[in-house]
Amino acid sequence: MHKGIIDSGFNVNMKIDQSIDRDGNVLEYCRLKNITIQAWSPFQYGFFEGTFLDNEKFKELNDKIDEIAAKKGVPSIAIPIAWILRHPAKIQPIVGTTNPARLKDICKASEIELTREEWYELYRAAGNKLP
Ligand SMILES: NC(=O)c1ccc[n+]([C@@H]2O[C@H](COP(=O)([O-])OP(=O)(O)OC[C@H]3O[C@@H](n4cnc5c(N)ncnc54)[C@H](OP(=O)(O)O)[C@@H]3O)[C@@H](O)[C@H]2O)c1
């Protein structure tokens, strides 16, 4: 849901909001300097609204998450984390659950690797456009 850090790289030299570099290319800087970025609140959208998982406001995204989860044989909750882990910057997700069963399901993300096609399908299902 909050992916401005990667949007600008996809939309270079475009006259649209998503092309704006709001952070001085911190992602690329960290990659060049071997600095690890951490993604906190990976299941949340907005500040206080809640999670996008199992949320009817994000039906297209949840349908795509469920479809890829079924194909990969992992719980759906593992897919957003697999999406973050697939990025070449080796971003570390910081999850906040206090539920051990949920945490176990989330950890399944480390047992799979999304294809590039799956990664971009998820990006688009979340409402993002590619140039
Ligand atoms: N540095 C900063 O500025 C900053 C900002 C925000 C957060 N953080 C830190 O980052 C860590 C993670 O934040 P977060 O807790 O917001 O992360 P998160 O993993 O995105 O959110 C998990 C929270 O959502 C709940 N939840 C409800 N339905 C869920 C569902 N279907 N799937 C998954 N979770 C669901 C979980 O409840 P259950 O416990 O019941 O599973 C848990 O409270 C925390 O330690 C937080 O303090 C830091």
CSV table of N, CA and C and ligand atoms in Angstrom, one decimal:
chain,number,residue,atom,x,y,z
A,1,MET,N,0.8,-1.2,0.0
A,1,MET,CA,0.0,0.0,0.0
A,1,MET,C,0.9,1.3,0.0
A,2,HIS,N,2.0,1.2,0.7
A,2,HIS,CA,2.8,2.4,0.8
A,2,HIS,C,4.1,2.1,0.0
A,3,LYS,N,4.2,2.4,-1.2
A,3,LYS,CA,5.3,1.9,-2.1
A,3,LYS,C,5.9,3.0,-2.9
A,4,GLY,N,5.8,4.3,-2.4
A,4,GLY,CA,6.4,5.4,-3.1
A,4,GLY,C,7.9,5.2,-3.3
A,5,ILE,N,8.6,4.5,-2.4
A,5,ILE,CA,10.0,4.3,-2.5
A,5,ILE,C,10.4,3.6,-3.8
A,6,ILE,N,9.5,2.8,-4.4
A,6,ILE,CA,9.8,2.1,-5.6
A,6,ILE,C,9.1,2.7,-6.8
A,7,ASP,N,8.0,3.4,-6.6
A,7,ASP,CA,7.2,4.0,-7.7
A,7,ASP,C,8.1,4.9,-8.6
A,8,SER,N,8.9,5.7,-8.0
A,8,SER,CA,9.6,6.7,-8.8
A,8,SER,C,10.6,6.1,-9.8
A,9,GLY,N,11.1,4.9,-9.4
A,9,GLY,CA,12.0,4.2,-10.3
A,9,GLY,C,11.3,3.7,-11.5
A,10,PHE,N,10.0,3.3,-11.4
A,10,PHE,CA,9.3,2.8,-12.5
A,10,PHE,C,8.8,3.9,-13.5
A,11,ASN,N,8.8,5.1,-13.0
A,11,ASN,CA,8.1,6.2,-13.7
A,11,ASN,C,9.0,7.4,-14.0
A,12,VAL,N,10.3,7.0,-14.3
A,12,VAL,CA,11.3,8.0,-14.6
A,12,VAL,C,10.9,8.9,-15.7
A,13,ASN,N,11.1,10.2,-15.5
A,13,ASN,CA,10.9,11.2,-16.6
A,13,ASN,C,9.4,11.3,-17.0
A,14,MET,N,8.5,10.9,-16.2
A,14,MET,CA,7.1,11.0,-16.5
A,14,MET,C,6.5,12.2,-15.7
A,15,LYS,N,5.5,12.9,-16.3
A,15,LYS,CA,4.9,14.0,-15.7
A,15,LYS,C,3.7,13.6,-14.8
A,16,ILE,N,3.9,12.7,-13.9
A,16,ILE,CA,2.8,12.1,-13.1
A,16,ILE,C,3.3,12.1,-11.6
A,17,ASP,N,2.4,12.0,-10.7
A,17,ASP,CA,2.7,12.0,-9.3
A,17,ASP,C,3.7,10.9,-8.9
A,18,GLN,N,3.5,9.7,-9.5
A,18,GLN,CA,4.3,8.6,-9.1
A,18,GLN,C,5.8,8.7,-9.5
A,19,SER,N,6.1,9.7,-10.4
A,19,SER,CA,7.5,9.8,-10.8
A,19,SER,C,8.3,10.7,-9.8
A,20,ILE,N,7.6,11.3,-8.8
A,20,ILE,CA,8.3,12.2,-7.9
A,20,ILE,C,9.2,11.4,-6.9
A,21,ASP,N,10.4,11.8,-6.9
A,21,ASP,CA,11.4,11.2,-5.9
A,21,ASP,C,11.3,12.0,-4.6
A,22,ARG,N,10.6,11.4,-3.7
A,22,ARG,CA,10.3,12.1,-2.4
A,22,ARG,C,11.4,11.9,-1.3
A,23,ASP,N,12.3,10.9,-1.6
A,23,ASP,CA,13.2,10.5,-0.5
A,23,ASP,C,14.7,10.6,-0.9
A,24,GLY,N,15.0,11.2,-2.1
A,24,GLY,CA,16.4,11.4,-2.5
A,24,GLY,C,17.0,10.0,-2.9
A,25,ASN,N,16.1,9.1,-3.4
A,25,ASN,CA,16.6,7.8,-3.9
A,25,ASN,C,17.3,7.0,-2.8
A,26,VAL,N,16.7,7.0,-1.6
A,26,VAL,CA,17.2,6.3,-0.5
A,26,VAL,C,17.4,4.8,-0.8
A,27,LEU,N,16.4,4.3,-1.6
A,27,LEU,CA,16.5,2.8,-1.9
A,27,LEU,C,17.7,2.5,-2.7
A,28,GLU,N,18.0,3.3,-3.7
A,28,GLU,CA,19.2,3.0,-4.6
A,28,GLU,C,20.4,3.3,-3.8
A,29,TYR,N,20.4,4.4,-3.0
A,29,TYR,CA,21.6,4.7,-2.2
A,29,TYR,C,21.9,3.5,-1.3
A,30,CYS,N,20.9,2.9,-0.6
A,30,CYS,CA,21.2,1.8,0.3
A,30,CYS,C,21.7,0.6,-0.4
A,31,ARG,N,21.1,0.4,-1.6
A,31,ARG,CA,21.6,-0.8,-2.4
A,31,ARG,C,23.1,-0.6,-2.7
A,32,LEU,N,23.5,0.6,-3.2
A,32,LEU,CA,24.9,0.8,-3.5
A,32,LEU,C,25.8,0.7,-2.3
A,33,LYS,N,25.3,1.0,-1.1
A,33,LYS,CA,26.1,1.1,0.1
A,33,LYS,C,25.9,-0.2,1.0
A,34,ASN,N,25.2,-1.1,0.5
A,34,ASN,CA,24.9,-2.4,1.3
A,34,ASN,C,24.3,-2.0,2.6
A,35,ILE,N,23.3,-1.1,2.6
A,35,ILE,CA,22.6,-0.8,3.8
A,35,ILE,C,21.2,-1.5,3.7
A,36,THR,N,20.8,-2.2,4.8
A,36,THR,CA,19.5,-2.9,4.7
A,36,THR,C,18.4,-2.0,5.1
A,37,ILE,N,17.3,-2.0,4.3
A,37,ILE,CA,16.1,-1.2,4.6
A,37,ILE,C,15.1,-2.2,5.3
A,38,GLN,N,14.4,-1.6,6.3
A,38,GLN,CA,13.4,-2.4,6.9
A,38,GLN,C,12.0,-1.9,6.6
A,39,ALA,N,11.1,-2.7,6.3
A,39,ALA,CA,9.7,-2.3,6.0
A,39,ALA,C,8.8,-2.6,7.2
A,40,TRP,N,8.4,-1.6,7.9
A,40,TRP,CA,7.6,-1.8,9.1
A,40,TRP,C,6.1,-1.8,8.7
A,41,SER,N,5.3,-2.4,9.5
A,41,SER,CA,3.8,-2.4,9.2
A,41,SER,C,3.5,-2.9,7.8
A,42,PRO,N,4.0,-4.1,7.4
A,42,PRO,CA,3.8,-4.5,6.0
A,42,PRO,C,2.4,-4.9,5.6
A,43,PHE,N,1.5,-5.1,6.6
A,43,PHE,CA,0.1,-5.4,6.3
A,43,PHE,C,-0.9,-4.3,6.4
A,44,GLN,N,-0.3,-3.1,6.8
A,44,GLN,CA,-1.2,-2.0,7.1
A,44,GLN,C,-1.4,-1.1,5.9
A,45,TYR,N,-2.5,-0.4,5.8
A,45,TYR,CA,-2.6,0.7,4.8
A,45,TYR,C,-3.0,1.9,5.6
A,46,GLY,N,-2.6,3.1,5.1
A,46,GLY,CA,-2.9,4.4,5.8
A,46,GLY,C,-2.1,4.3,7.2
A,47,PHE,N,-2.6,5.1,8.1
A,47,PHE,CA,-1.9,5.2,9.4
A,47,PHE,C,-2.7,4.3,10.5
A,48,PHE,N,-4.0,4.4,10.5
A,48,PHE,CA,-4.7,3.8,11.6
A,48,PHE,C,-5.9,2.9,11.0
A,49,GLU,N,-5.9,2.7,9.7
A,49,GLU,CA,-7.1,2.1,9.2
A,49,GLU,C,-7.2,0.6,9.4
A,50,GLY,N,-6.0,-0.1,9.4
A,50,GLY,CA,-6.0,-1.6,9.6
A,50,GLY,C,-5.2,-2.2,8.5
A,51,THR,N,-5.5,-3.5,8.3
A,51,THR,CA,-4.7,-4.3,7.3
A,51,THR,C,-5.5,-4.3,6.0
A,52,PHE,N,-4.8,-4.5,4.9
A,52,PHE,CA,-5.5,-4.7,3.6
A,52,PHE,C,-5.8,-6.1,3.4
A,53,LEU,N,-5.3,-7.0,4.2
A,53,LEU,CA,-5.7,-8.4,4.0
A,53,LEU,C,-7.1,-8.7,4.4
A,54,ASP,N,-7.8,-9.6,3.7
A,54,ASP,CA,-9.2,-9.9,4.0
A,54,ASP,C,-10.0,-8.6,4.1
A,55,ASN,N,-9.8,-7.6,3.3
A,55,ASN,CA,-10.4,-6.4,3.4
A,55,ASN,C,-11.1,-6.1,2.1
A,56,GLU,N,-12.4,-5.9,2.1
A,56,GLU,CA,-13.2,-5.8,0.8
A,56,GLU,C,-12.8,-4.6,0.0
A,57,LYS,N,-12.2,-3.6,0.7
A,57,LYS,CA,-11.8,-2.4,0.0
A,57,LYS,C,-10.7,-2.7,-1.0
A,58,PHE,N,-10.0,-3.9,-0.8
A,58,PHE,CA,-8.9,-4.3,-1.7
A,58,PHE,C,-9.1,-5.6,-2.3
A,59,LYS,N,-10.3,-5.8,-2.9
A,59,LYS,CA,-10.7,-7.1,-3.4
A,59,LYS,C,-9.8,-7.6,-4.5
A,60,GLU,N,-9.5,-6.8,-5.5
A,60,GLU,CA,-8.6,-7.2,-6.6
A,60,GLU,C,-7.3,-7.7,-6.0
A,61,LEU,N,-6.7,-7.0,-5.1
A,61,LEU,CA,-5.4,-7.4,-4.5
A,61,LEU,C,-5.6,-8.7,-3.7
A,62,ASN,N,-6.6,-8.8,-2.9
A,62,ASN,CA,-6.8,-10.0,-2.1
A,62,ASN,C,-7.0,-11.2,-3.0
A,63,ASP,N,-7.8,-11.0,-4.1
A,63,ASP,CA,-8.0,-12.1,-5.1
A,63,ASP,C,-6.7,-12.6,-5.7
A,64,LYS,N,-5.8,-11.6,-6.0
A,64,LYS,CA,-4.5,-12.0,-6.6
A,64,LYS,C,-3.6,-12.7,-5.6
A,65,ILE,N,-3.6,-12.1,-4.4
A,65,ILE,CA,-2.8,-12.8,-3.3
A,65,ILE,C,-3.3,-14.2,-3.1
A,66,ASP,N,-4.6,-14.4,-3.0
A,66,ASP,CA,-5.1,-15.8,-2.8
A,66,ASP,C,-4.8,-16.7,-4.0
A,67,GLU,N,-4.9,-16.2,-5.2
A,67,GLU,CA,-4.5,-17.0,-6.4
A,67,GLU,C,-3.1,-17.4,-6.3
A,68,ILE,N,-2.2,-16.5,-6.0
A,68,ILE,CA,-0.7,-16.8,-6.0
A,68,ILE,C,-0.4,-17.7,-4.8
A,69,ALA,N,-1.1,-17.5,-3.7
A,69,ALA,CA,-0.8,-18.3,-2.5
A,69,ALA,C,-1.2,-19.8,-2.8
A,70,ALA,N,-2.4,-20.0,-3.5
A,70,ALA,CA,-2.9,-21.3,-3.8
A,70,ALA,C,-1.9,-22.0,-4.8
A,71,LYS,N,-1.4,-21.2,-5.7
A,71,LYS,CA,-0.4,-21.8,-6.7
A,71,LYS,C,0.9,-22.2,-6.0
A,72,LYS,N,1.3,-21.4,-5.0
A,72,LYS,CA,2.6,-21.6,-4.4
A,72,LYS,C,2.5,-22.6,-3.2
A,73,GLY,N,1.2,-22.9,-2.8
A,73,GLY,CA,1.0,-23.8,-1.6
A,73,GLY,C,1.4,-23.2,-0.3
A,74,VAL,N,1.2,-21.8,-0.1
A,74,VAL,CA,1.5,-21.2,1.2
A,74,VAL,C,0.2,-20.4,1.6
A,75,PRO,N,0.1,-20.1,2.9
A,75,PRO,CA,-1.0,-19.2,3.3
A,75,PRO,C,-1.0,-17.8,2.7
A,76,SER,N,-2.1,-17.3,2.4
A,76,SER,CA,-2.2,-16.0,1.7
A,76,SER,C,-1.3,-14.9,2.4
A,77,ILE,N,-1.3,-14.9,3.7
A,77,ILE,CA,-0.5,-13.9,4.5
A,77,ILE,C,1.0,-13.9,4.2
A,78,ALA,N,1.4,-15.0,3.6
A,78,ALA,CA,2.9,-15.1,3.3
A,78,ALA,C,3.2,-14.3,2.0
A,79,ILE,N,2.2,-14.0,1.2
A,79,ILE,CA,2.4,-13.5,-0.1
A,79,ILE,C,2.9,-12.0,-0.1
A,80,PRO,N,2.3,-11.1,0.7
A,80,PRO,CA,2.8,-9.8,0.8
A,80,PRO,C,4.3,-9.7,1.3
A,81,ILE,N,4.6,-10.6,2.2
A,81,ILE,CA,6.0,-10.7,2.7
A,81,ILE,C,6.9,-11.2,1.6
A,82,ALA,N,6.5,-12.2,0.9
A,82,ALA,CA,7.3,-12.7,-0.2
A,82,ALA,C,7.5,-11.6,-1.3
A,83,TRP,N,6.5,-10.8,-1.4
A,83,TRP,CA,6.6,-9.6,-2.4
A,83,TRP,C,7.7,-8.7,-1.9
A,84,ILE,N,7.8,-8.4,-0.6
A,84,ILE,CA,8.9,-7.5,-0.1
A,84,ILE,C,10.2,-8.2,-0.2
A,85,LEU,N,10.3,-9.5,0.1
A,85,LEU,CA,11.5,-10.2,0.1
A,85,LEU,C,12.1,-10.4,-1.3
A,86,ARG,N,11.2,-10.4,-2.3
A,86,ARG,CA,11.7,-10.6,-3.7
A,86,ARG,C,12.4,-9.4,-4.2
A,87,HIS,N,12.3,-8.2,-3.6
A,87,HIS,CA,12.9,-7.0,-4.1
A,87,HIS,C,14.5,-7.2,-4.0
A,88,PRO,N,15.2,-6.8,-5.0
A,88,PRO,CA,16.7,-7.1,-5.0
A,88,PRO,C,17.4,-6.3,-3.8
A,89,ALA,N,16.7,-5.3,-3.2
A,89,ALA,CA,17.4,-4.6,-2.1
A,89,ALA,C,17.4,-5.4,-0.8
A,90,LYS,N,16.9,-6.6,-0.9
A,90,LYS,CA,16.9,-7.5,0.3
A,90,LYS,C,16.3,-6.8,1.6
A,91,ILE,N,15.1,-6.2,1.4
A,91,ILE,CA,14.4,-5.5,2.4
A,91,ILE,C,13.9,-6.5,3.5
A,92,GLN,N,14.1,-6.1,4.8
A,92,GLN,CA,13.6,-6.9,5.9
A,92,GLN,C,12.3,-6.4,6.4
A,93,PRO,N,11.2,-7.3,6.3
A,93,PRO,CA,9.9,-6.9,6.8
A,93,PRO,C,9.8,-7.0,8.3
A,94,ILE,N,9.3,-6.0,9.0
A,94,ILE,CA,9.1,-6.0,10.4
A,94,ILE,C,7.6,-6.2,10.7
A,95,VAL,N,7.2,-7.4,11.1
A,95,VAL,CA,5.8,-7.7,11.3
A,95,VAL,C,5.4,-7.5,12.7
A,96,GLY,N,4.2,-7.3,13.0
A,96,GLY,CA,3.8,-6.9,14.4
A,96,GLY,C,2.8,-7.9,15.0
A,97,THR,N,2.5,-9.0,14.4
A,97,THR,CA,1.5,-9.9,15.0
A,97,THR,C,1.9,-10.4,16.4
A,98,THR,N,1.0,-10.6,17.2
A,98,THR,CA,1.2,-11.2,18.5
A,98,THR,C,0.6,-12.6,18.5
A,99,ASN,N,0.2,-13.1,17.3
A,99,ASN,CA,-0.4,-14.4,17.2
A,99,ASN,C,0.6,-15.4,16.6
A,100,PRO,N,1.0,-16.4,17.4
A,100,PRO,CA,2.0,-17.4,17.0
A,100,PRO,C,1.6,-18.1,15.7
A,101,ALA,N,0.4,-18.5,15.5
A,101,ALA,CA,-0.1,-19.2,14.3
A,101,ALA,C,0.1,-18.3,13.1
A,102,ARG,N,-0.2,-17.0,13.3
A,102,ARG,CA,-0.1,-16.1,12.2
A,102,ARG,C,1.4,-15.9,11.8
A,103,LEU,N,2.2,-15.8,12.8
A,103,LEU,CA,3.6,-15.6,12.6
A,103,LEU,C,4.2,-16.8,11.8
A,104,LYS,N,3.8,-18.0,12.2
A,104,LYS,CA,4.2,-19.3,11.5
A,104,LYS,C,3.8,-19.2,10.0
A,105,ASP,N,2.6,-18.7,9.7
A,105,ASP,CA,2.1,-18.6,8.3
A,105,ASP,C,3.0,-17.6,7.6
A,106,ILE,N,3.2,-16.5,8.3
A,106,ILE,CA,4.0,-15.4,7.6
A,106,ILE,C,5.4,-15.9,7.2
A,107,CYS,N,6.0,-16.7,8.1
A,107,CYS,CA,7.3,-17.2,7.8
A,107,CYS,C,7.4,-18.1,6.6
A,108,LYS,N,6.3,-18.6,6.1
A,108,LYS,CA,6.3,-19.4,4.9
A,108,LYS,C,6.8,-18.6,3.7
A,109,ALA,N,6.8,-17.3,3.8
A,109,ALA,CA,7.3,-16.4,2.8
A,109,ALA,C,8.7,-16.7,2.4
A,110,SER,N,9.5,-17.2,3.4
A,110,SER,CA,10.9,-17.4,3.2
A,110,SER,C,11.1,-18.7,2.4
A,111,GLU,N,10.1,-19.5,2.2
A,111,GLU,CA,10.2,-20.8,1.5
A,111,GLU,C,9.9,-20.7,0.0
A,112,ILE,N,9.4,-19.5,-0.4
A,112,ILE,CA,9.0,-19.4,-1.8
A,112,ILE,C,9.7,-18.2,-2.4
A,113,GLU,N,9.7,-18.2,-3.7
A,113,GLU,CA,10.2,-17.0,-4.4
A,113,GLU,C,9.2,-16.6,-5.5
A,114,LEU,N,8.7,-15.4,-5.5
A,114,LEU,CA,7.8,-15.0,-6.5
A,114,LEU,C,8.5,-14.8,-7.9
A,115,THR,N,7.8,-15.1,-9.0
A,115,THR,CA,8.4,-14.8,-10.3
A,115,THR,C,8.2,-13.3,-10.5
A,116,ARG,N,8.9,-12.8,-11.5
A,116,ARG,CA,8.8,-11.4,-11.8
A,116,ARG,C,7.4,-11.1,-12.2
A,117,GLU,N,6.8,-12.0,-13.0
A,117,GLU,CA,5.4,-11.8,-13.4
A,117,GLU,C,4.4,-11.7,-12.2
A,118,GLU,N,4.6,-12.6,-11.3
A,118,GLU,CA,3.7,-12.6,-10.1
A,118,GLU,C,4.0,-11.3,-9.3
A,119,TRP,N,5.2,-10.9,-9.2
A,119,TRP,CA,5.5,-9.6,-8.5
A,119,TRP,C,4.8,-8.4,-9.1
A,120,TYR,N,4.9,-8.3,-10.4
A,120,TYR,CA,4.3,-7.2,-11.1
A,120,TYR,C,2.7,-7.3,-11.1
A,121,GLU,N,2.2,-8.6,-11.1
A,121,GLU,CA,0.8,-8.7,-11.1
A,121,GLU,C,0.2,-8.2,-9.7
A,122,LEU,N,1.0,-8.5,-8.7
A,122,LEU,CA,0.6,-8.0,-7.3
A,122,LEU,C,0.7,-6.5,-7.3
A,123,TYR,N,1.7,-5.9,-7.8
A,123,TYR,CA,1.9,-4.5,-7.8
A,123,TYR,C,0.7,-3.8,-8.5
A,124,ARG,N,0.3,-4.4,-9.7
A,124,ARG,CA,-0.8,-3.8,-10.4
A,124,ARG,C,-2.2,-4.1,-9.7
A,125,ALA,N,-2.3,-5.3,-9.1
A,125,ALA,CA,-3.6,-5.6,-8.4
A,125,ALA,C,-3.8,-4.6,-7.2
A,126,ALA,N,-2.7,-4.0,-6.7
A,126,ALA,CA,-2.8,-3.1,-5.6
A,126,ALA,C,-3.2,-1.7,-6.1
A,127,GLY,N,-3.5,-1.6,-7.4
A,127,GLY,CA,-4.0,-0.3,-8.0
A,127,GLY,C,-2.9,0.5,-8.6
A,128,ASN,N,-1.7,0.0,-8.8
A,128,ASN,CA,-0.6,0.7,-9.4
A,128,ASN,C,-0.5,0.5,-10.9
A,129,LYS,N,-0.1,1.5,-11.6
A,129,LYS,CA,0.0,1.4,-13.0
A,129,LYS,C,1.5,1.4,-13.4
A,130,LEU,N,1.8,0.7,-14.4
A,130,LEU,CA,3.1,0.7,-15.0
A,130,LEU,C,3.1,1.6,-16.2
A,131,PRO,N,4.2,2.3,-16.5
A,131,PRO,CA,4.3,3.1,-17.7
A,131,PRO,C,4.1,2.2,-19.0
B,1,LIG,N1,9.4,3.2,13.1
B,1,LIG,C1,8.2,3.6,12.8
B,1,LIG,O1,7.9,4.7,12.5
B,1,LIG,C2,7.1,2.6,12.9
B,1,LIG,C3,5.9,2.8,12.4
B,1,LIG,C4,4.9,1.8,12.5
B,1,LIG,C5,5.2,0.6,13.1
B,1,LIG,N2,6.5,0.4,13.6
B,1,LIG,C6,6.8,-0.9,14.2
B,1,LIG,O2,6.8,-1.9,13.2
B,1,LIG,C7,6.3,-3.1,13.9
B,1,LIG,C8,5.2,-3.8,13.0
B,1,LIG,O3,4.1,-2.9,12.9
B,1,LIG,P1,2.6,-3.4,12.8
B,1,LIG,O4,2.2,-4.1,14.0
B,1,LIG,O5,1.8,-2.2,12.4
B,1,LIG,O6,2.8,-4.5,11.6
B,1,LIG,P2,1.9,-5.4,10.7
B,1,LIG,O7,2.5,-6.7,10.7
B,1,LIG,O8,1.6,-4.7,9.4
B,1,LIG,O9,0.4,-5.4,11.5
B,1,LIG,C9,0.1,-6.4,12.3
B,1,LIG,C10,-1.1,-6.1,13.1
B,1,LIG,O10,-2.3,-6.2,12.4
B,1,LIG,C11,-3.1,-7.1,13.1
B,1,LIG,N3,-4.0,-7.8,12.1
B,1,LIG,C12,-5.3,-7.8,12.1
B,1,LIG,N4,-5.8,-8.5,11.1
B,1,LIG,C13,-4.7,-9.1,10.5
B,1,LIG,C14,-4.5,-9.9,9.4
B,1,LIG,N5,-5.6,-10.4,8.7
B,1,LIG,N6,-3.3,-10.3,9.0
B,1,LIG,C15,-2.2,-9.8,9.7
B,1,LIG,N7,-2.3,-9.0,10.7
B,1,LIG,C16,-3.5,-8.6,11.1
B,1,LIG,C17,-2.2,-7.9,13.9
B,1,LIG,O11,-3.0,-8.5,15.0
B,1,LIG,P3,-2.6,-9.8,15.7
B,1,LIG,O12,-1.6,-9.5,16.7
B,1,LIG,O13,-3.9,-10.3,16.3
B,1,LIG,O14,-2.1,-10.8,14.7
B,1,LIG,C18,-1.2,-6.9,14.3
B,1,LIG,O15,-1.7,-6.1,15.4
B,1,LIG,C19,5.9,-2.8,15.3
B,1,LIG,O16,6.9,-3.2,16.2
B,1,LIG,C20,5.7,-1.2,15.2
B,1,LIG,O17,6.0,-0.6,16.5
B,1,LIG,C21,7.4,1.3,13.5
